[in-house]
């Protein structure tokens, strides 16, 4: 089919990249059985980040690729909204219908009545972001994407100045790997590959900070178990000990940081005893953690997303990122911090996204507030008119968005026209008026950027799509044609768009990328370690962030920015437990699902069994709850019924419900996000998925 296919042990192997929303972006070897069929999927051995290791769910991708429930034809709703009654229609009719409805919405309320809504079901730059070209050219409502990364990005950039850090492969050269707020065993398995190498080859220690004894915590030499939303307190106490014990590198601090003396003074009262009362971790554990960090100069801080999904999440990310600036760990190979590589690639996506047509005066609507937006909340609508038409690609908001009961009310509106382009009949697709069948990454060409590593990887079309599936680019271009939207990007193939982007970004050509499979974009050592200064005009790491002006790709502030702490601290903005809601609930990702992707594969469902909440046995006893009981969790946003699992690896007063199950997997169709809130996290929005107060009772 094309030159990236080779033969190994008599098998035809296609090169690809995992398209899923996972920081690992693994380089893949895909067994090709014929022009339509794949076999086993493996991690590329010759890619030094993937290193031959991928997660089990993608290794058995054939199950999803060839699933009997793949959508294969366009569908039009015939029954009530959400009834699941559709009839098969042809592509031309389906596209005409969608275009007609978008024109009607525009005629009634202006172009902002149409809201293109997408997310990272595929991370391919053409297929994920091409929808923005249509949005910009048509002046449809803007999409402020907040659901995932904003609190973490803002918190990391607040100190460092950008979203980039030490080469993730250097983890293998550390003496201490600190895995903070990411359950890497579940969510980005390759972190474990490199951390384990450091342990095996150098005797490195692994410390993990999390809110339950998950698979990653179980691998740790030092698991630091804390209560949700208290990482700022932990980080402060660690830095207190480092200053107290003479482990702060004052030469480094004076040269590379903004306010070290002020920080040191501020932390004098924030000792392990203070932090222990807030975090629930013992004073001994906090001291042991600080000692490890103080003694091992090559300490690599791998900071995840999980601990940023609280109302104080950006502030907590910043607090954790301050620690290596106090010890000066950044100076050493294997030392420093890394969250994700967002800012190293510098790709010019003008043609892919139609950025040259973007009118910044068009309103931006917050992805996470889709419930409020669709139910007519004036503030969420930015004072503008209603949204009456939705065009959705690569996301499943009826299940994944916070404040689910409000989201469902919005989707049920009779005057809302919804088109969903999907691979499966998700619960969002079920609410649509028109459903269009989508290709998978194996059925189209696209380019992927590593988050947890530094490679650009090309993923070519390897097999023919089933039925009449079309890729996102084809659908966006076909709609553009019907809607009279003009832009050179609509007349180019994905390969042409990728080649053009690479050339103008000075990243070579598609032919070169295809021949080499991937391109290493890691900046040089001095830059990655900020040895010539951090990414600020004065080159200094900021212990005192200028929160309203943290550099960010989309400057749409939200949440209580003015109340953010001036220096690292425990910011009391989380949903604390109270008399009515004695528990704190987090909804951490399950291993077998990737958000809701793989909800449909039998092996993932069997592995996860059923929706479950982990409860400390002593808490359960107080409510007469035994293992396996059906329980009800509730707060003012909703109630959820699921099974109890007694587990002493959580703190008292903390509940963990691994996610994300389909809503229909719960007895009454109410999914876990009925309990989560959509109020924005400062300073750039986001949903506090792991920061919920709830009550608990045994189901009658
Ligand atoms: N199997 C699987 N893999 C996934 C996903 C999935 O759903 N399933 N999702 C993908 C996506 S979209 C993303 S963004 C990444 C996210 O991956 P991660 O960076 O790992 O972030 P989370 O998965 O949100 O949470 C990670 C861990 O943080 C913990 N945590 C929650 N609150 C706190 C807190 O206040 N403090 C601390 N210290 N820890 C806390 C959670 O319990 C969880 O164990 O993973 C991707 N990979
Ligand atoms: N309770 C709770 N809720 C959460 C989270 C949590 O930790 N807890 N995590 C949040 C996070 S971090 C995120 S990122 C969001 C993610 O939420 P979503 O972005 O909604 O992710 P998925 O649920 O995996 O849905 C992606 C969909 O894209 C479809 N898709 C994949 N590739 C393509 C393609 O090429 N074309 C088209 N048209 N469709 C495609 C897949 O079939 C799938 O149904 O969920 C958030 N929700
Ligand atoms: S670990 Fe992440 S990137 Fe790698 S194959 Fe699994 S889902 Fe894809
Ligand atoms: Mo995410």
Coordinates of C-alpha atoms and ligand atoms in Angstrom, one line a residue, residues 21-23 57 119-120 148-149 180-188 209-212 214 224 226-231 234 303-310 312 316 339 584 586-596 656 659-660 690-691, ligand 1:
X21 CA -5.5 11.0 24.2
X22 CA -2.6 9.5 26.2
X23 CA 0.7 11.3 26.9
X57 CA -6.0 -2.2 25.4
X119 CA -11.9 16.9 21.5
X120 CA -9.0 14.4 21.5
X148 CA -8.3 18.3 30.3
X149 CA -5.1 20.2 30.3
X180 CA 3.3 13.0 41.2
X181 CA -0.5 12.8 40.5
X182 CA -0.3 10.5 37.5
X183 CA -1.3 6.9 37.8
X184 CA 1.2 6.0 35.1
X185 CA 0.5 2.2 35.3
X186 CA -3.0 3.0 34.1
X187 CA -2.6 6.1 32.1
X188 CA 0.8 6.3 30.5
X209 CA 2.3 11.0 45.4
X210 CA -1.4 10.0 45.0
X211 CA -4.7 9.8 46.8
X212 CA -5.1 6.0 46.7
X214 CA -3.2 2.4 42.9
X224 CA 3.0 9.3 49.7
X226 CA -2.5 12.2 50.7
X227 CA -6.1 13.6 50.6
X228 CA -7.3 15.0 47.3
X229 CA -6.5 18.7 46.7
X230 CA -3.7 19.0 49.3
X231 CA -0.6 18.8 47.2
X234 CA 2.7 18.7 50.8
X303 CA 4.2 15.8 37.2
X304 CA 0.9 14.4 36.0
X305 CA -2.6 15.8 35.3
X306 CA -4.5 14.1 38.1
X307 CA -3.6 16.5 40.9
X308 CA -4.6 19.5 38.8
X309 CA -8.2 18.4 38.5
X310 CA -9.1 20.2 41.7
X312 CA -6.8 24.6 43.5
X316 CA -0.9 22.9 43.4
X339 CA 4.9 17.7 32.7
X584 CA -14.6 13.6 49.2
X586 CA -12.3 11.5 43.0
X587 CA -13.0 9.9 39.6
X588 CA -9.6 8.6 38.6
X589 CA -9.1 6.8 35.3
X590 CA -9.6 3.1 35.0
X591 CA -7.0 1.0 33.4
X592 CA -9.2 -0.8 30.8
X593 CA -10.9 2.4 29.4
X594 CA -9.4 5.5 27.9
X595 CA -11.9 8.1 28.9
X596 CA -14.9 6.3 27.3
X656 CA -12.5 6.7 44.5
X659 CA -14.0 5.9 35.4
X660 CA -15.3 6.4 32.8
X690 CA -11.4 14.7 41.4
X691 CA -12.8 17.4 43.7
Ligands
LIG1 N1 -6.3 3.8 31.0 C1 -6.5 5.1 30.8 N2 -5.5 5.8 30.4 C2 -5.7 7.2 30.2 C3 -6.9 7.8 30.4 C4 -8.0 6.9 30.9 O1 -9.1 7.4 31.1 N3 -7.7 5.6 31.1 N4 -7.1 9.1 30.1 C5 -6.1 9.8 29.3 C6 -6.2 11.2 29.4 S1 -7.4 12.1 28.5 C7 -5.4 11.9 30.2 S2 -5.5 13.6 30.3 C8 -4.3 11.3 31.0 C9 -4.4 11.7 32.4 O2 -3.5 10.9 33.2 P1 -2.9 11.4 34.6 O3 -1.9 12.4 34.4 O4 -2.5 10.1 35.1 O5 -4.1 12.1 35.3 P2 -5.5 11.5 36.0 O6 -5.7 10.3 35.3 O7 -6.5 12.5 36.0 O8 -5.1 11.1 37.5 C10 -3.9 10.5 37.8 C11 -3.9 10.2 39.3 O9 -4.0 11.3 40.1 C12 -4.7 11.0 41.2 N5 -5.2 12.2 41.9 C13 -6.5 12.7 41.8 N6 -6.6 13.8 42.6 C14 -5.3 14.0 43.2 C15 -4.8 15.0 44.1 O10 -5.5 15.9 44.5 N7 -3.5 14.8 44.4 C16 -2.7 13.8 43.9 N8 -1.5 13.7 44.3 N9 -3.2 12.9 43.1 C17 -4.5 13.0 42.7 C18 -5.8 10.1 40.7 O11 -6.2 9.3 41.8 C19 -5.0 9.2 39.7 O12 -4.4 8.1 40.4 O13 -4.4 9.8 30.9 C20 -4.7 9.3 29.6 N10 -4.6 7.9 29.7

